[in-house]
PDB file of C-alpha atoms in Angstrom:
ATOM      1  CA  MET A  23     108.392 -41.091 -54.279  1.00 54.00           C
ATOM      2  CA  THR A  24     107.736 -44.768 -54.927  1.00 56.00           C
ATOM      3  CA  THR A  25     108.562 -47.217 -52.064  1.00 67.00           C
ATOM      4  CA  GLN A  26     107.846 -50.844 -51.618  1.00 78.00           C
ATOM      5  CA  PRO A  27     105.414 -51.634 -48.713  1.00 80.00           C
ATOM      6  CA  GLU A  28     107.383 -54.852 -48.063  1.00 86.00           C
ATOM      7  CA  THR A  29     110.433 -52.812 -47.093  1.00 93.00           C
ATOM      8  CA  THR A  30     108.621 -49.944 -45.343  1.00 97.00           C
ATOM      9  CA  ALA A  31     108.489 -49.546 -41.590  1.00 98.00           C
ATOM     10  CA  ARG A  32     106.688 -46.720 -39.683  1.00 98.00           C
ATOM     11  CA  LEU A  33     107.639 -44.983 -36.405  1.00 98.00           C
ATOM     12  CA  LEU A  34     104.971 -43.014 -34.417  1.00 98.00           C
ATOM     13  CA  VAL A  35     106.042 -40.933 -31.556  1.00 98.00           C
ATOM     14  CA  THR A  36     104.408 -38.911 -28.780  1.00 98.00           C
ATOM     15  CA  CYS A  37     106.437 -37.113 -26.134  1.00 98.00           C
ATOM     16  CA  PRO A  38     107.252 -33.889 -24.210  1.00 97.00           C
ATOM     17  CA  ASP A  39     108.595 -31.390 -26.721  1.00 97.00           C
ATOM     18  CA  ARG A  40     112.208 -30.502 -26.445  1.00 96.00           C
ATOM     19  CA  PRO A  41     115.129 -29.803 -28.799  1.00 95.00           C
ATOM     20  CA  GLY A  42     117.017 -32.577 -30.378  1.00 97.00           C
ATOM     21  CA  ILE A  43     114.099 -35.277 -30.813  1.00 98.00           C
ATOM     22  CA  VAL A  44     114.209 -35.283 -34.610  1.00 98.00           C
ATOM     23  CA  ALA A  45     118.093 -35.357 -34.587  1.00 98.00           C
ATOM     24  CA  ALA A  46     118.122 -38.165 -32.136  1.00 98.00           C
ATOM     25  CA  VAL A  47     115.614 -40.347 -34.058  1.00 98.00           C
ATOM     26  CA  THR A  48     117.168 -39.762 -37.441  1.00 98.00           C
ATOM     27  CA  THR A  49     120.697 -40.321 -36.259  1.00 98.00           C
ATOM     28  CA  PHE A  50     119.632 -43.697 -34.604  1.00 98.00           C
ATOM     29  CA  LEU A  51     118.178 -44.776 -37.825  1.00 98.00           C
ATOM     30  CA  TYR A  52     121.101 -43.607 -39.859  1.00 97.00           C
ATOM     31  CA  HIS A  53     123.461 -45.701 -37.726  1.00 97.00           C
ATOM     32  CA  HIS A  54     121.294 -48.798 -38.503  1.00 97.00           C
ATOM     33  CA  GLY A  55     121.495 -48.421 -42.227  1.00 96.00           C
ATOM     34  CA  VAL A  56     117.973 -47.261 -42.991  1.00 96.00           C
ATOM     35  CA  ASN A  57     116.704 -44.477 -45.297  1.00 96.00           C
ATOM     36  CA  VAL A  58     114.136 -42.122 -44.098  1.00 97.00           C
ATOM     37  CA  THR A  59     111.667 -41.506 -46.961  1.00 97.00           C
ATOM     38  CA  GLU A  60     108.816 -39.627 -45.078  1.00 97.00           C
ATOM     39  CA  LEU A  61     108.768 -37.401 -41.946  1.00 98.00           C
ATOM     40  CA  ASP A  62     105.929 -35.408 -40.478  1.00 98.00           C
ATOM     41  CA  GLN A  63     105.855 -33.685 -37.130  1.00 97.00           C
ATOM     42  CA  HIS A  64     103.759 -31.448 -35.037  1.00 97.00           C
ATOM     43  CA  SER A  65     104.238 -29.784 -31.683  1.00 96.00           C
ATOM     44  CA  SER A  66     101.239 -28.534 -29.686  1.00 93.00           C
ATOM     45  CA  ASP A  67     103.032 -25.429 -28.396  1.00 91.00           C
ATOM     46  CA  ALA A  68     106.262 -23.768 -29.302  1.00 84.00           C
ATOM     47  CA  SER A  69     107.406 -23.989 -25.603  1.00 86.00           C
ATOM     48  CA  GLY A  70     106.545 -26.916 -23.201  1.00 85.00           C
ATOM     49  CA  GLY A  71     104.203 -28.541 -25.715  1.00 93.00           C
ATOM     50  CA  LYS A  72     103.623 -32.109 -26.719  1.00 97.00           C
ATOM     51  CA  PHE A  73     105.497 -33.461 -29.704  1.00 98.00           C
ATOM     52  CA  PHE A  74     104.035 -35.826 -32.335  1.00 98.00           C
ATOM     53  CA  LEU A  75     106.141 -37.527 -35.088  1.00 98.00           C
ATOM     54  CA  ARG A  76     105.338 -39.964 -37.910  1.00 98.00           C
ATOM     55  CA  LEU A  77     108.455 -41.298 -39.890  1.00 98.00           C
ATOM     56  CA  GLU A  78     108.622 -43.887 -42.633  1.00 98.00           C
ATOM     57  CA  PHE A  79     111.825 -45.639 -43.412  1.00 98.00           C
ATOM     58  CA  GLN A  80     113.118 -48.262 -45.729  1.00 97.00           C
ATOM     59  CA  THR A  81     114.687 -51.513 -44.358  1.00 95.00           C
ATOM     60  CA  PRO A  82     116.598 -53.402 -47.074  1.00 95.00           C
ATOM     61  CA  ASN A  83     119.908 -52.427 -45.445  1.00 95.00           C
ATOM     62  CA  LEU A  84     118.880 -52.675 -41.875  1.00 96.00           C
ATOM     63  CA  ASP A  85     121.801 -54.110 -39.904  1.00 95.00           C
ATOM     64  CA  VAL A  86     119.707 -55.858 -37.086  1.00 96.00           C
ATOM     65  CA  GLY A  87     116.651 -57.829 -36.813  1.00 95.00           C
ATOM     66  CA  ARG A  88     113.302 -56.330 -35.842  1.00 96.00           C
ATOM     67  CA  ASP A  89     113.349 -57.293 -32.210  1.00 97.00           C
ATOM     68  CA  ALA A  90     116.944 -55.915 -31.763  1.00 97.00           C
ATOM     69  CA  LEU A  91     115.925 -52.654 -33.579  1.00 98.00           C
ATOM     70  CA  LEU A  92     113.017 -52.224 -31.205  1.00 98.00           C
ATOM     71  CA  ARG A  93     114.965 -52.777 -28.075  1.00 98.00           C
ATOM     72  CA  ALA A  94     117.766 -50.518 -29.262  1.00 98.00           C
ATOM     73  CA  PHE A  95     115.466 -47.763 -30.136  1.00 98.00           C
ATOM     74  CA  GLY A  96     113.733 -47.895 -26.739  1.00 98.00           C
ATOM     75  CA  ASP A  97     117.068 -47.731 -24.805  1.00 98.00           C
ATOM     76  CA  VAL A  98     118.754 -45.204 -26.978  1.00 98.00           C
ATOM     77  CA  VAL A  99     115.987 -42.883 -27.938  1.00 98.00           C
ATOM     78  CA  GLY A 100     112.556 -43.747 -26.447  1.00 98.00           C
ATOM     79  CA  LYS A 101     113.461 -43.763 -22.662  1.00 98.00           C
ATOM     80  CA  PRO A 102     115.727 -40.577 -22.759  1.00 98.00           C
ATOM     81  CA  PHE A 103     113.062 -38.537 -24.363  1.00 98.00           C
ATOM     82  CA  GLN A 104     110.098 -40.086 -22.549  1.00 98.00           C
ATOM     83  CA  MET A 105     108.412 -41.353 -25.625  1.00 98.00           C
ATOM     84  CA  ASP A 106     105.237 -43.245 -26.152  1.00 98.00           C
ATOM     85  CA  TRP A 107     106.328 -44.935 -29.446  1.00 98.00           C
ATOM     86  CA  ARG A 108     105.838 -47.891 -31.853  1.00 98.00           C
ATOM     87  CA  ILE A 109     107.297 -49.104 -34.924  1.00 98.00           C
ATOM     88  CA  ASN A 110     105.139 -51.105 -37.360  1.00 97.00           C
ATOM     89  CA  PHE A 111     106.257 -53.003 -40.556  1.00 97.00           C
ATOM     90  CA  ALA A 112     104.024 -52.474 -43.488  1.00 96.00           C
ATOM     91  CA  ALA A 113     104.662 -55.977 -44.760  1.00 95.00           C
ATOM     92  CA  ASP A 114     102.558 -57.256 -41.746  1.00 96.00           C
ATOM     93  CA  ARG A 115      99.022 -56.507 -43.067  1.00 96.00           C
ATOM     94  CA  PRO A 116      96.641 -55.659 -40.174  1.00 97.00           C
ATOM     95  CA  ARG A 117      93.687 -57.922 -39.832  1.00 98.00           C
ATOM     96  CA  MET A 118      90.388 -55.906 -40.149  1.00 98.00           C
ATOM     97  CA  ALA A 119      87.099 -57.248 -38.951  1.00 98.00           C
ATOM     98  CA  ILE A 120      83.932 -55.509 -40.254  1.00 98.00           C
ATOM     99  CA  LEU A 121      80.699 -55.297 -38.325  1.00 98.00           C
ATOM    100  CA  VAL A 122      77.577 -54.333 -40.531  1.00 98.00           C
ATOM    101  CA  SER A 123      73.868 -54.399 -40.416  1.00 96.00           C
ATOM    102  CA  ARG A 124      71.774 -54.045 -43.551  1.00 95.00           C
ATOM    103  CA  HIS A 125      73.124 -50.806 -45.171  1.00 94.00           C
ATOM    104  CA  ASP A 126      75.832 -52.131 -47.559  1.00 97.00           C
ATOM    105  CA  HIS A 127      77.403 -49.026 -49.176  1.00 97.00           C
ATOM    106  CA  ALA A 128      80.183 -48.525 -46.567  1.00 97.00           C
ATOM    107  CA  LEU A 129      80.907 -52.252 -46.431  1.00 98.00           C
ATOM    108  CA  MET A 130      81.084 -52.715 -50.190  1.00 98.00           C
ATOM    109  CA  GLU A 131      83.486 -49.724 -50.580  1.00 98.00           C
ATOM    110  CA  LEU A 132      85.894 -51.367 -48.077  1.00 98.00           C
ATOM    111  CA  LEU A 133      85.592 -54.719 -49.857  1.00 98.00           C
ATOM    112  CA  TRP A 134      86.097 -53.231 -53.326  1.00 98.00           C
ATOM    113  CA  ARG A 135      89.142 -51.534 -52.189  1.00 98.00           C
ATOM    114  CA  TYR A 136      90.471 -54.647 -50.422  1.00 98.00           C
ATOM    115  CA  ALA A 137      89.815 -56.687 -53.658  1.00 97.00           C
ATOM    116  CA  ARG A 138      91.659 -54.160 -55.842  1.00 97.00           C
ATOM    117  CA  GLY A 139      94.711 -54.187 -53.439  1.00 95.00           C
ATOM    118  CA  GLU A 140      94.119 -50.517 -52.530  1.00 95.00           C
ATOM    119  CA  LEU A 141      93.514 -51.293 -48.830  1.00 97.00           C
ATOM    120  CA  ARG A 142      96.477 -53.375 -47.576  1.00 96.00           C
ATOM    121  CA  VAL A 143      94.641 -55.519 -44.917  1.00 98.00           C
ATOM    122  CA  GLU A 144      93.476 -58.957 -44.314  1.00 98.00           C
ATOM    123  CA  ILE A 145      89.775 -59.426 -43.644  1.00 98.00           C
ATOM    124  CA  PRO A 146      89.224 -62.548 -41.569  1.00 98.00           C
ATOM    125  CA  LEU A 147      85.507 -61.914 -40.862  1.00 98.00           C
ATOM    126  CA  VAL A 148      82.485 -59.869 -41.506  1.00 98.00           C
ATOM    127  CA  VAL A 149      79.811 -60.023 -38.708  1.00 98.00           C
ATOM    128  CA  SER A 150      76.363 -58.884 -39.170  1.00 97.00           C
ATOM    129  CA  ASN A 151      73.260 -58.948 -37.107  1.00 96.00           C
ATOM    130  CA  HIS A 152      71.270 -59.758 -40.292  1.00 97.00           C
ATOM    131  CA  ALA A 153      71.974 -62.394 -42.810  1.00 97.00           C
ATOM    132  CA  ASP A 154      71.154 -60.313 -45.854  1.00 97.00           C
ATOM    133  CA  LEU A 155      74.618 -59.460 -46.947  1.00 98.00           C
ATOM    134  CA  ARG A 156      76.054 -63.022 -46.707  1.00 98.00           C
ATOM    135  CA  GLY A 157      76.256 -63.527 -50.526  1.00 98.00           C
ATOM    136  CA  ALA A 158      77.809 -60.091 -51.275  1.00 97.00           C
ATOM    137  CA  VAL A 159      80.471 -60.592 -48.622  1.00 98.00           C
ATOM    138  CA  GLU A 160      81.279 -64.177 -49.564  1.00 98.00           C
ATOM    139  CA  GLY A 161      81.552 -63.140 -53.170  1.00 97.00           C
ATOM    140  CA  PHE A 162      84.779 -61.405 -52.268  1.00 98.00           C
ATOM    141  CA  GLY A 163      86.112 -64.525 -50.674  1.00 97.00           C
ATOM    142  CA  VAL A 164      85.534 -63.149 -47.196  1.00 98.00           C
ATOM    143  CA  PRO A 165      83.944 -65.231 -44.316  1.00 98.00           C
ATOM    144  CA  PHE A 166      80.594 -63.987 -43.019  1.00 98.00           C
ATOM    145  CA  ARG A 167      78.984 -64.672 -39.849  1.00 97.00           C
ATOM    146  CA  HIS A 168      75.398 -63.926 -38.613  1.00 97.00           C
ATOM    147  CA  ILE A 169      75.160 -63.097 -34.982  1.00 97.00           C
ATOM    148  CA  ALA A 170      71.682 -62.006 -34.033  1.00 95.00           C
ATOM    149  CA  PHE A 171      71.831 -58.825 -31.750  1.00 93.00           C
ATOM    150  CA  SER A 172      69.009 -57.362 -29.694  1.00 89.00           C
ATOM    151  CA  ALA A 173      68.641 -55.507 -26.400  1.00 87.00           C
ATOM    152  CA  GLU A 174      67.539 -58.846 -24.793  1.00 91.00           C
ATOM    153  CA  THR A 175      70.484 -60.895 -26.248  1.00 92.00           C
ATOM    154  CA  GLN A 176      73.242 -58.124 -26.316  1.00 95.00           C
ATOM    155  CA  GLN A 177      75.359 -59.775 -23.643  1.00 95.00           C
ATOM    156  CA  ALA A 178      75.372 -63.180 -25.307  1.00 96.00           C
ATOM    157  CA  ALA A 179      75.860 -61.690 -28.748  1.00 96.00           C
ATOM    158  CA  GLU A 180      78.761 -59.562 -27.806  1.00 96.00           C
ATOM    159  CA  ALA A 181      80.321 -62.620 -26.130  1.00 97.00           C
ATOM    160  CA  GLU A 182      79.944 -64.590 -29.259  1.00 97.00           C
ATOM    161  CA  MET A 183      81.414 -61.788 -31.352  1.00 97.00           C
ATOM    162  CA  LEU A 184      84.398 -61.362 -29.131  1.00 97.00           C
ATOM    163  CA  ALA A 185      85.082 -65.208 -29.257  1.00 97.00           C
ATOM    164  CA  ALA A 186      84.824 -65.057 -33.079  1.00 96.00           C
ATOM    165  CA  LEU A 187      87.253 -62.113 -33.314  1.00 96.00           C
ATOM    166  CA  GLU A 188      89.692 -63.251 -30.481  1.00 95.00           C
ATOM    167  CA  ASN A 189      93.201 -63.619 -32.021  1.00 93.00           C
ATOM    168  CA  GLN A 190      91.734 -62.976 -35.436  1.00 94.00           C
ATOM    169  CA  CYS A 191      91.728 -59.246 -35.846  1.00 96.00           C
ATOM    170  CA  ASP A 192      93.895 -56.264 -35.061  1.00 98.00           C
ATOM    171  CA  PHE A 193      90.960 -53.630 -35.361  1.00 98.00           C
ATOM    172  CA  VAL A 194      87.296 -53.414 -36.043  1.00 98.00           C
ATOM    173  CA  VAL A 195      85.359 -51.262 -38.544  1.00 98.00           C
ATOM    174  CA  LEU A 196      81.663 -50.537 -37.991  1.00 98.00           C
ATOM    175  CA  ALA A 197      80.431 -50.139 -41.486  1.00 97.00           C
ATOM    176  CA  ARG A 198      76.937 -48.973 -40.534  1.00 95.00           C
ATOM    177  CA  TYR A 199      76.547 -51.432 -37.746  1.00 95.00           C
ATOM    178  CA  MET A 200      73.318 -50.240 -36.327  1.00 92.00           C
ATOM    179  CA  ARG A 201      73.672 -51.627 -32.830  1.00 92.00           C
ATOM    180  CA  ILE A 202      75.166 -49.772 -29.820  1.00 92.00           C
ATOM    181  CA  LEU A 203      78.197 -51.766 -28.426  1.00 95.00           C
ATOM    182  CA  SER A 204      78.766 -51.830 -24.716  1.00 95.00           C
ATOM    183  CA  GLY A 205      81.629 -50.315 -22.871  1.00 94.00           C
ATOM    184  CA  ASP A 206      82.798 -53.883 -22.057  1.00 95.00           C
ATOM    185  CA  PHE A 207      83.163 -54.731 -25.740  1.00 96.00           C
ATOM    186  CA  VAL A 208      84.768 -51.417 -26.669  1.00 96.00           C
ATOM    187  CA  ARG A 209      87.462 -51.814 -23.888  1.00 95.00           C
ATOM    188  CA  HIS A 210      88.719 -54.913 -25.694  1.00 96.00           C
ATOM    189  CA  TYR A 211      89.696 -52.728 -28.720  1.00 97.00           C
ATOM    190  CA  THR A 212      90.523 -49.332 -27.332  1.00 95.00           C
ATOM    191  CA  SER A 213      91.358 -46.921 -30.104  1.00 96.00           C
ATOM    192  CA  ARG A 214      90.947 -49.818 -32.459  1.00 98.00           C
ATOM    193  CA  ILE A 215      87.196 -49.577 -33.464  1.00 98.00           C
ATOM    194  CA  ILE A 216      86.494 -47.037 -36.296  1.00 98.00           C
ATOM    195  CA  ASN A 217      82.827 -46.035 -36.686  1.00 97.00           C
ATOM    196  CA  ILE A 218      81.214 -44.073 -39.636  1.00 95.00           C
ATOM    197  CA  HIS A 219      78.550 -41.784 -38.234  1.00 88.00           C
ATOM    198  CA  HIS A 220      76.045 -40.495 -40.747  1.00 79.00           C
ATOM    199  CA  SER A 221      76.190 -36.862 -39.521  1.00 72.00           C
ATOM    200  CA  PHE A 222      78.705 -33.997 -39.026  1.00 61.00           C
ATOM    201  CA  LEU A 223      79.281 -34.797 -35.390  1.00 52.00           C
ATOM    202  CA  PRO A 224      78.693 -33.449 -32.791  1.00 54.00           C
ATOM    203  CA  ALA A 225      75.372 -32.314 -34.517  1.00 66.00           C
ATOM    204  CA  PHE A 226      72.559 -34.846 -34.646  1.00 67.00           C
ATOM    205  CA  PRO A 227      73.962 -37.822 -32.693  1.00 64.00           C
ATOM    206  CA  GLY A 228      72.149 -41.009 -32.351  1.00 63.00           C
ATOM    207  CA  GLY A 229      69.510 -42.289 -34.851  1.00 65.00           C
ATOM    208  CA  ASP A 230      67.851 -40.836 -37.943  1.00 73.00           C
ATOM    209  CA  PRO A 231      70.078 -37.742 -38.399  1.00 72.00           C
ATOM    210  CA  TYR A 232      68.824 -36.963 -41.951  1.00 72.00           C
ATOM    211  CA  GLN A 233      65.364 -36.534 -40.654  1.00 79.00           C
ATOM    212  CA  GLN A 234      66.727 -34.369 -37.934  1.00 77.00           C
ATOM    213  CA  ALA A 235      68.775 -32.248 -40.443  1.00 76.00           C
ATOM    214  CA  TYR A 236      65.724 -32.017 -42.741  1.00 78.00           C
ATOM    215  CA  THR A 237      63.498 -30.850 -40.015  1.00 82.00           C
ATOM    216  CA  HIS A 238      66.089 -28.244 -38.810  1.00 79.00           C
ATOM    217  CA  GLY A 239      66.475 -26.972 -42.436  1.00 84.00           C
ATOM    218  CA  VAL A 240      70.224 -27.381 -42.422  1.00 81.00           C
ATOM    219  CA  LYS A 241      72.393 -26.058 -45.299  1.00 86.00           C
ATOM    220  CA  LEU A 242      75.156 -28.551 -44.784  1.00 83.00           C
ATOM    221  CA  ILE A 243      75.175 -32.371 -44.067  1.00 84.00           C
ATOM    222  CA  GLY A 244      78.153 -34.378 -43.370  1.00 85.00           C
ATOM    223  CA  ALA A 245      79.742 -37.696 -42.293  1.00 91.00           C
ATOM    224  CA  THR A 246      82.256 -38.381 -39.457  1.00 93.00           C
ATOM    225  CA  ALA A 247      84.590 -41.243 -38.908  1.00 96.00           C
ATOM    226  CA  HIS A 248      85.768 -41.500 -35.435  1.00 96.00           C
ATOM    227  CA  TYR A 249      87.139 -44.096 -32.972  1.00 97.00           C
ATOM    228  CA  VAL A 250      84.592 -45.642 -30.816  1.00 96.00           C
ATOM    229  CA  THR A 251      84.434 -44.946 -27.019  1.00 94.00           C
ATOM    230  CA  ALA A 252      82.015 -46.064 -24.273  1.00 89.00           C
ATOM    231  CA  GLU A 253      80.300 -42.831 -24.644  1.00 84.00           C
ATOM    232  CA  LEU A 254      77.915 -42.808 -27.736  1.00 76.00           C
ATOM    233  CA  ASP A 255      79.316 -40.876 -30.773  1.00 77.00           C
ATOM    234  CA  GLN A 256      81.852 -38.940 -28.649  1.00 86.00           C
ATOM    235  CA  GLY A 257      85.160 -40.763 -29.611  1.00 92.00           C
ATOM    236  CA  PRO A 258      88.131 -38.962 -31.202  1.00 95.00           C
ATOM    237  CA  ILE A 259      87.355 -37.914 -34.657  1.00 94.00           C
ATOM    238  CA  ILE A 260      89.586 -39.005 -37.529  1.00 97.00           C
ATOM    239  CA  GLU A 261      87.902 -37.469 -40.657  1.00 96.00           C
ATOM    240  CA  GLN A 262      84.759 -35.525 -41.734  1.00 93.00           C
ATOM    241  CA  ASP A 263      83.259 -34.215 -44.889  1.00 94.00           C
ATOM    242  CA  THR A 264      80.311 -32.003 -45.761  1.00 91.00           C
ATOM    243  CA  ALA A 265      78.119 -31.320 -48.730  1.00 90.00           C
ATOM    244  CA  ARG A 266      76.017 -28.179 -49.184  1.00 91.00           C
ATOM    245  CA  VAL A 267      72.132 -28.731 -49.512  1.00 90.00           C
ATOM    246  CA  SER A 268      69.058 -26.397 -49.857  1.00 90.00           C
ATOM    247  CA  HIS A 269      65.421 -26.339 -49.362  1.00 89.00           C
ATOM    248  CA  ARG A 270      64.985 -28.263 -52.682  1.00 92.00           C
ATOM    249  CA  HIS A 271      66.559 -31.457 -51.167  1.00 90.00           C
ATOM    250  CA  SER A 272      64.246 -34.094 -49.926  1.00 91.00           C
ATOM    251  CA  VAL A 273      65.066 -36.501 -47.028  1.00 87.00           C
ATOM    252  CA  ASP A 274      65.966 -39.089 -49.825  1.00 91.00           C
ATOM    253  CA  ASP A 275      68.284 -36.700 -51.425  1.00 91.00           C
ATOM    254  CA  LEU A 276      70.009 -36.106 -48.119  1.00 86.00           C
ATOM    255  CA  LYS A 277      70.384 -39.810 -47.555  1.00 87.00           C
ATOM    256  CA  ARG A 278      71.879 -40.342 -51.090  1.00 92.00           C
ATOM    257  CA  LEU A 279      74.370 -37.612 -50.631  1.00 92.00           C
ATOM    258  CA  GLY A 280      75.108 -38.902 -47.101  1.00 90.00           C
ATOM    259  CA  ARG A 281      75.793 -42.431 -48.236  1.00 93.00           C
ATOM    260  CA  ASP A 282      78.401 -41.162 -50.754  1.00 94.00           C
ATOM    261  CA  MET A 283      80.234 -39.190 -48.039  1.00 94.00           C
ATOM    262  CA  GLU A 284      80.103 -42.015 -45.632  1.00 95.00           C
ATOM    263  CA  ARG A 285      81.811 -44.343 -47.970  1.00 96.00           C
ATOM    264  CA  GLN A 286      84.571 -41.915 -48.817  1.00 97.00           C
ATOM    265  CA  VAL A 287      85.128 -40.696 -45.341  1.00 97.00           C
ATOM    266  CA  LEU A 288      85.201 -44.087 -43.782  1.00 98.00           C
ATOM    267  CA  ALA A 289      87.627 -45.509 -46.538  1.00 98.00           C
ATOM    268  CA  ARG A 290      89.938 -42.531 -45.829  1.00 98.00           C
ATOM    269  CA  ALA A 291      89.889 -43.069 -42.013  1.00 98.00           C
ATOM    270  CA  VAL A 292      90.594 -46.769 -42.474  1.00 98.00           C
ATOM    271  CA  ARG A 293      93.332 -46.254 -44.887  1.00 98.00           C
ATOM    272  CA  TRP A 294      95.031 -43.730 -42.495  1.00 98.00           C
ATOM    273  CA  HIS A 295      94.667 -46.263 -39.560  1.00 98.00           C
ATOM    274  CA  VAL A 296      96.223 -48.965 -41.638  1.00 98.00           C
ATOM    275  CA  GLU A 297      99.059 -46.601 -42.783  1.00 97.00           C
ATOM    276  CA  ASP A 298      99.893 -45.552 -39.201  1.00 98.00           C
ATOM    277  CA  ARG A 299      98.887 -42.026 -39.875  1.00 98.00           C
ATOM    278  CA  ILE A 300      96.862 -41.393 -36.714  1.00 98.00           C
ATOM    279  CA  ILE A 301      97.991 -40.731 -33.253  1.00 98.00           C
ATOM    280  CA  VAL A 302      95.289 -40.536 -30.551  1.00 97.00           C
ATOM    281  CA  ASP A 303      95.749 -37.671 -28.119  1.00 96.00           C
ATOM    282  CA  GLY A 304      93.069 -37.892 -25.434  1.00 93.00           C
ATOM    283  CA  ASN A 305      89.766 -37.150 -27.172  1.00 92.00           C
ATOM    284  CA  LYS A 306      91.489 -35.692 -30.276  1.00 95.00           C
ATOM    285  CA  THR A 307      93.708 -37.176 -33.169  1.00 97.00           C
ATOM    286  CA  VAL A 308      96.590 -35.988 -34.830  1.00 97.00           C
ATOM    287  CA  VAL A 309      96.342 -37.204 -38.449  1.00 98.00           C
ATOM    288  CA  PHE A 310      99.419 -37.136 -40.748  1.00 98.00           C
ATOM    289  CA  SER A 311      97.381 -37.495 -43.985  1.00 93.00           C
TER     290      SER A 311
END
């Protein structure tokens, strides 16, 4: 089905499961003149579980303004069903800041998709702890800022990054940013920092996973995109992929295969975030991909 992003809105719901939720939501939207074009739902248990819903609807015939719609939904549906809910409008492109170090493959994949219009975001800033990628980033018309980051300067560097990002971005992507952010930084963007980890988590967390994989003689390598939490590489997983390898593969072979997976896995995770396809449930995610 072809829909226009400028007229699409998306509803995400988490609430205790009970009969009548879908009927209440769709009836409410029907009475306000919208057309439901996509609906996905999931219940964690057939009896007494938690209910998750993602719904897309079209707004050309919406009979009230945005603010009135939000207030009415909260009063008529949200409160009676004890919902944690939000409605986003696809015409409002989210602002995505990118943090990167020297590895450029994940960054360039995102910038390429952005330039082609495949990734419906604004990119107000790319921040790096090295200046190497300035030319590549600015070639896409995206602002670049070099902020040096070391163990000794971490507090000052994070303060400078937060100041640069304040009121400028809705979420942050770590496109192989090879520094560990503090819990204080992460708390500014809870469930809004996406990282690509060059390993099939939870295996081989931390640095140099391909050497670890090679040393252990693994037969599968992978990549994991996840939301960042204060605990290193332990945040809710969004997407993963694997590739089969053998004793014939060198460490360089593993890294080459890994880079391809990292690009694709991160791009999918970012697109799903932008399209409101992810609901965070504790340390897990429900992904309506």
